[in-house]
PDB file of C-alpha atoms (C1' of nucleotides) in Angstrom:
ATOM      1  CA  MET X   1     -61.793 -26.622  23.535  1.00 77.00           C
ATOM      2  CA  LYS X   2     -63.148 -23.100  23.211  1.00 81.00           C
ATOM      3  CA  PRO X   3     -66.727 -22.470  22.061  1.00 82.00           C
ATOM      4  CA  PHE X   4     -65.557 -21.040  18.770  1.00 85.00           C
ATOM      5  CA  THR X   5     -63.320 -24.018  18.078  1.00 89.00           C
ATOM      6  CA  LYS X   6     -66.076 -26.421  19.037  1.00 87.00           C
ATOM      7  CA  ARG X   7     -68.451 -24.562  16.743  1.00 88.00           C
ATOM      8  CA  VAL X   8     -65.989 -24.806  13.889  1.00 90.00           C
ATOM      9  CA  VAL X   9     -65.543 -28.528  14.465  1.00 90.00           C
ATOM     10  CA  ASP X  10     -69.303 -29.007  14.577  1.00 88.00           C
ATOM     11  CA  ILE X  11     -69.735 -27.130  11.319  1.00 90.00           C
ATOM     12  CA  ILE X  12     -66.986 -29.022   9.575  1.00 92.00           C
ATOM     13  CA  CYS X  13     -68.466 -32.319  10.733  1.00 91.00           C
ATOM     14  CA  ALA X  14     -71.802 -31.124   9.385  1.00 90.00           C
ATOM     15  CA  ILE X  15     -70.472 -30.869   5.857  1.00 93.00           C
ATOM     16  CA  PRO X  16     -72.147 -33.642   3.845  1.00 93.00           C
ATOM     17  CA  LYS X  17     -70.343 -35.865   1.419  1.00 94.00           C
ATOM     18  CA  GLY X  18     -69.844 -34.309  -1.974  1.00 94.00           C
ATOM     19  CA  LYS X  19     -70.034 -30.761  -0.587  1.00 94.00           C
ATOM     20  CA  VAL X  20     -67.349 -28.297   0.393  1.00 94.00           C
ATOM     21  CA  MET X  21     -67.046 -25.071   2.381  1.00 94.00           C
ATOM     22  CA  THR X  22     -64.623 -22.182   2.446  1.00 94.00           C
ATOM     23  CA  TYR X  23     -62.675 -21.097   5.511  1.00 94.00           C
ATOM     24  CA  GLY X  24     -64.392 -17.717   5.472  1.00 92.00           C
ATOM     25  CA  GLN X  25     -67.842 -19.283   5.282  1.00 92.00           C
ATOM     26  CA  ILE X  26     -67.136 -21.564   8.214  1.00 91.00           C
ATOM     27  CA  ALA X  27     -65.625 -18.746  10.237  1.00 91.00           C
ATOM     28  CA  LYS X  28     -68.615 -16.492   9.581  1.00 89.00           C
ATOM     29  CA  ILE X  29     -71.100 -19.169  10.628  1.00 88.00           C
ATOM     30  CA  ALA X  30     -68.958 -20.018  13.643  1.00 87.00           C
ATOM     31  CA  GLY X  31     -69.498 -16.470  14.873  1.00 85.00           C
ATOM     32  CA  SER X  32     -66.347 -14.670  13.713  1.00 86.00           C
ATOM     33  CA  PRO X  33     -66.508 -13.464  10.105  1.00 87.00           C
ATOM     34  CA  ARG X  34     -62.783 -12.656  10.180  1.00 88.00           C
ATOM     35  CA  ALA X  35     -61.601 -15.847  11.834  1.00 90.00           C
ATOM     36  CA  ALA X  36     -60.739 -17.837   8.748  1.00 92.00           C
ATOM     37  CA  ARG X  37     -57.248 -18.234  10.192  1.00 92.00           C
ATOM     38  CA  GLN X  38     -58.654 -19.920  13.253  1.00 92.00           C
ATOM     39  CA  VAL X  39     -60.571 -22.336  11.086  1.00 92.00           C
ATOM     40  CA  VAL X  40     -57.278 -23.186   9.446  1.00 91.00           C
ATOM     41  CA  ARG X  41     -55.643 -23.628  12.826  1.00 90.00           C
ATOM     42  CA  VAL X  42     -58.500 -25.822  14.028  1.00 91.00           C
ATOM     43  CA  LEU X  43     -58.072 -28.072  11.029  1.00 90.00           C
ATOM     44  CA  HIS X  44     -54.322 -28.271  11.596  1.00 86.00           C
ATOM     45  CA  THR X  45     -54.684 -28.908  15.289  1.00 87.00           C
ATOM     46  CA  LEU X  46     -57.642 -31.257  15.392  1.00 88.00           C
ATOM     47  CA  SER X  47     -57.427 -33.055  12.051  1.00 85.00           C
ATOM     48  CA  GLU X  48     -54.770 -35.305  13.541  1.00 80.00           C
ATOM     49  CA  LYS X  49     -56.532 -35.724  16.891  1.00 82.00           C
ATOM     50  CA  TYR X  50     -60.045 -36.156  15.588  1.00 86.00           C
ATOM     51  CA  GLN X  51     -61.418 -37.447  12.305  1.00 86.00           C
ATOM     52  CA  LEU X  52     -62.404 -34.146  10.737  1.00 90.00           C
ATOM     53  CA  PRO X  53     -63.285 -34.015   7.029  1.00 92.00           C
ATOM     54  CA  TRP X  54     -60.596 -31.395   6.446  1.00 92.00           C
ATOM     55  CA  GLN X  55     -60.547 -32.370   2.817  1.00 92.00           C
ATOM     56  CA  ARG X  56     -63.958 -30.736   2.385  1.00 94.00           C
ATOM     57  CA  VAL X  57     -62.636 -27.358   3.432  1.00 94.00           C
ATOM     58  CA  LEU X  58     -61.202 -25.041   0.780  1.00 94.00           C
ATOM     59  CA  ASN X  59     -60.150 -21.414   0.547  1.00 93.00           C
ATOM     60  CA  SER X  60     -62.258 -18.666  -1.025  1.00 92.00           C
ATOM     61  CA  LYS X  61     -60.738 -19.442  -4.424  1.00 91.00           C
ATOM     62  CA  GLY X  62     -62.333 -22.870  -4.315  1.00 92.00           C
ATOM     63  CA  CYS X  63     -58.888 -24.411  -4.399  1.00 91.00           C
ATOM     64  CA  ILE X  64     -56.938 -26.558  -1.972  1.00 90.00           C
ATOM     65  CA  GLY X  65     -54.443 -24.570   0.038  1.00 86.00           C
ATOM     66  CA  LEU X  66     -51.913 -27.331  -0.024  1.00 85.00           C
ATOM     67  CA  THR X  67     -49.667 -28.066  -2.955  1.00 84.00           C
ATOM     68  CA  GLY X  68     -47.714 -31.002  -1.558  1.00 82.00           C
ATOM     69  CA  GLU X  69     -48.646 -34.623  -1.116  1.00 83.00           C
ATOM     70  CA  HIS X  70     -51.422 -33.723   1.297  1.00 84.00           C
ATOM     71  CA  GLY X  71     -52.933 -31.563  -1.424  1.00 88.00           C
ATOM     72  CA  GLN X  72     -52.812 -34.390  -3.909  1.00 89.00           C
ATOM     73  CA  LEU X  73     -54.408 -36.687  -1.351  1.00 90.00           C
ATOM     74  CA  GLN X  74     -57.123 -34.160  -0.586  1.00 91.00           C
ATOM     75  CA  ARG X  75     -57.892 -33.681  -4.252  1.00 92.00           C
ATOM     76  CA  ARG X  76     -58.088 -37.439  -4.729  1.00 93.00           C
ATOM     77  CA  ILE X  77     -60.456 -37.797  -1.779  1.00 93.00           C
ATOM     78  CA  LEU X  78     -62.699 -35.021  -3.073  1.00 93.00           C
ATOM     79  CA  GLU X  79     -62.862 -36.689  -6.448  1.00 94.00           C
ATOM     80  CA  GLU X  80     -63.891 -39.867  -4.656  1.00 95.00           C
ATOM     81  CA  GLU X  81     -66.576 -37.816  -2.904  1.00 95.00           C
ATOM     82  CA  GLY X  82     -68.014 -37.057  -6.321  1.00 95.00           C
ATOM     83  CA  ILE X  83     -66.555 -33.591  -6.751  1.00 95.00           C
ATOM     84  CA  VAL X  84     -65.192 -32.731 -10.172  1.00 94.00           C
ATOM     85  CA  PHE X  85     -62.244 -30.377 -10.427  1.00 93.00           C
ATOM     86  CA  GLN X  86     -62.193 -27.704 -13.095  1.00 91.00           C
ATOM     87  CA  GLN X  87     -59.359 -27.352 -15.547  1.00 87.00           C
ATOM     88  CA  ASN X  88     -57.894 -24.528 -13.504  1.00 87.00           C
ATOM     89  CA  GLY X  89     -57.453 -26.973 -10.631  1.00 88.00           C
ATOM     90  CA  SER X  90     -60.186 -25.479  -8.481  1.00 91.00           C
ATOM     91  CA  ILE X  91     -63.690 -26.554  -7.508  1.00 92.00           C
ATOM     92  CA  ASN X  92     -66.971 -24.987  -8.605  1.00 93.00           C
ATOM     93  CA  LEU X  93     -68.190 -23.507  -5.331  1.00 92.00           C
ATOM     94  CA  ILE X  94     -71.499 -22.615  -6.960  1.00 90.00           C
ATOM     95  CA  GLU X  95     -72.326 -26.291  -7.269  1.00 92.00           C
ATOM     96  CA  TYR X  96     -70.389 -27.910  -4.440  1.00 93.00           C
ATOM     97  CA  GLY X  97     -70.514 -25.076  -1.914  1.00 93.00           C
ATOM     98  CA  TYR X  98     -72.466 -26.151   1.198  1.00 92.00           C
ATOM     99  CA  GLU X  99     -74.631 -23.561   2.934  1.00 87.00           C
ATOM    100  CA  PRO X 100     -75.669 -24.866   6.396  1.00 82.00           C
ATOM    101  CA  LEU X 101     -78.579 -22.468   6.728  1.00 71.00           C
ATOM    102  CA  HIS X 102     -80.088 -24.485   9.571  1.00 62.00           C
ATOM    103  CA  LEU X 103     -77.040 -23.726  11.682  1.00 60.00           C
ATOM    104  CA  MET X 104     -77.441 -20.019  11.010  1.00 54.00           C
ATOM    105  CA  GLU X 105     -81.036 -20.169  12.141  1.00 48.00           C
ATOM    106  CA  GLU X 106     -79.902 -21.498  15.498  1.00 50.00           C
ATOM    107  CA  MET X 107     -77.601 -18.509  15.790  1.00 48.00           C
ATOM    108  CA  GLU X 108     -80.522 -16.134  15.459  1.00 47.00           C
TER     109      GLU X 108
ATOM    110  C1'  DC K   1     -47.192 -11.299  29.131  1.00 88.22           C
ATOM    111  C1'  DG K   2     -45.471  -9.893  24.443  1.00 88.22           C
ATOM    112  C1'  DC K   3     -44.019 -11.137  19.760  1.00 88.22           C
ATOM    113  C1'  DA K   4     -44.333 -14.022  15.758  1.00 88.22           C
ATOM    114  C1'  DT K   5     -47.053 -17.009  12.817  1.00 88.22           C
ATOM    115  C1'  DG K   6     -50.660 -19.292   9.931  1.00 88.22           C
ATOM    116  C1'  DA K   7     -53.810 -24.896   4.775  1.00 88.22           C
ATOM    117  C1'  DC K   8     -57.115 -17.256   4.739  1.00 88.22           C
ATOM    118  C1'  DA K   9     -60.180 -13.266   3.148  1.00 88.22           C
ATOM    119  C1'  DG K  10     -61.219  -8.881   1.420  1.00 88.22           C
ATOM    120  C1'  DT K  11     -59.844  -4.641  -0.669  1.00 88.22           C
ATOM    121  C1'  DC K  12     -56.870  -1.741  -3.580  1.00 88.22           C
ATOM    122  C1'  DG K  13     -53.873  -0.738  -7.673  1.00 88.22           C
TER     123       DG K  13
ATOM    124  C1'  DG W   1     -58.647 -10.740 -13.531  1.00 88.22           C
ATOM    125  C1'  DC W   2     -54.380 -10.965 -10.851  1.00 88.22           C
ATOM    126  C1'  DG W   3     -50.709  -9.492  -7.602  1.00 88.22           C
ATOM    127  C1'  DA W   4     -49.614  -7.000  -3.320  1.00 88.22           C
ATOM    128  C1'  DC W   5     -51.106  -5.222   1.320  1.00 88.22           C
ATOM    129  C1'  DT W   6     -53.643  -5.343   5.430  1.00 88.22           C
ATOM    130  C1'  DG W   7     -56.834  -7.197   8.809  1.00 88.22           C
ATOM    131  C1'  DC W   8     -58.043 -10.965  12.374  1.00 88.22           C
ATOM    132  C1'  DC W   9     -57.766 -13.959  16.125  1.00 88.22           C
ATOM    133  C1'  DA W  10     -56.146 -18.076  18.471  1.00 88.22           C
ATOM    134  C1'  DT W  11     -52.021 -20.744  19.395  1.00 88.22           C
ATOM    135  C1'  DG W  12     -46.944 -21.316  20.302  1.00 88.22           C
ATOM    136  C1'  DC W  13     -42.502 -19.755  22.080  1.00 88.22           C
TER     137       DC W  13
END
DNA sequence: CGCATGACAGTCG
DNA sequence: GCGACTGCCATGC
């Protein structure tokens, strides 16, 4: 596990219940502002090996990237977490977006 | 070792 | 505000 990947995992695990984060946000905090793709890969790779809260990770549009059954499942889980979806099918990042500022302080 | 890819993001028209 | 293009970086073949 590379440092970046580990960092991403740590950040994702740090997301509290009822909050969500975007791939770009996670990537930026992890140390690579342009590594949203790697965050995606980490989720794909580790979500089945570890118990990562992948359902709390969304894209910059505040919407789930999946449209299949996994997407439906993710949406259902988020609703269980207390998150309310908007009529456009996305989530209000202003309210549910999680900003782990304490992690950024450690970076400094 | 080089090419292709990916649950994305940011910018441009 | 939305659709198309490009950038990024690790992983897989």
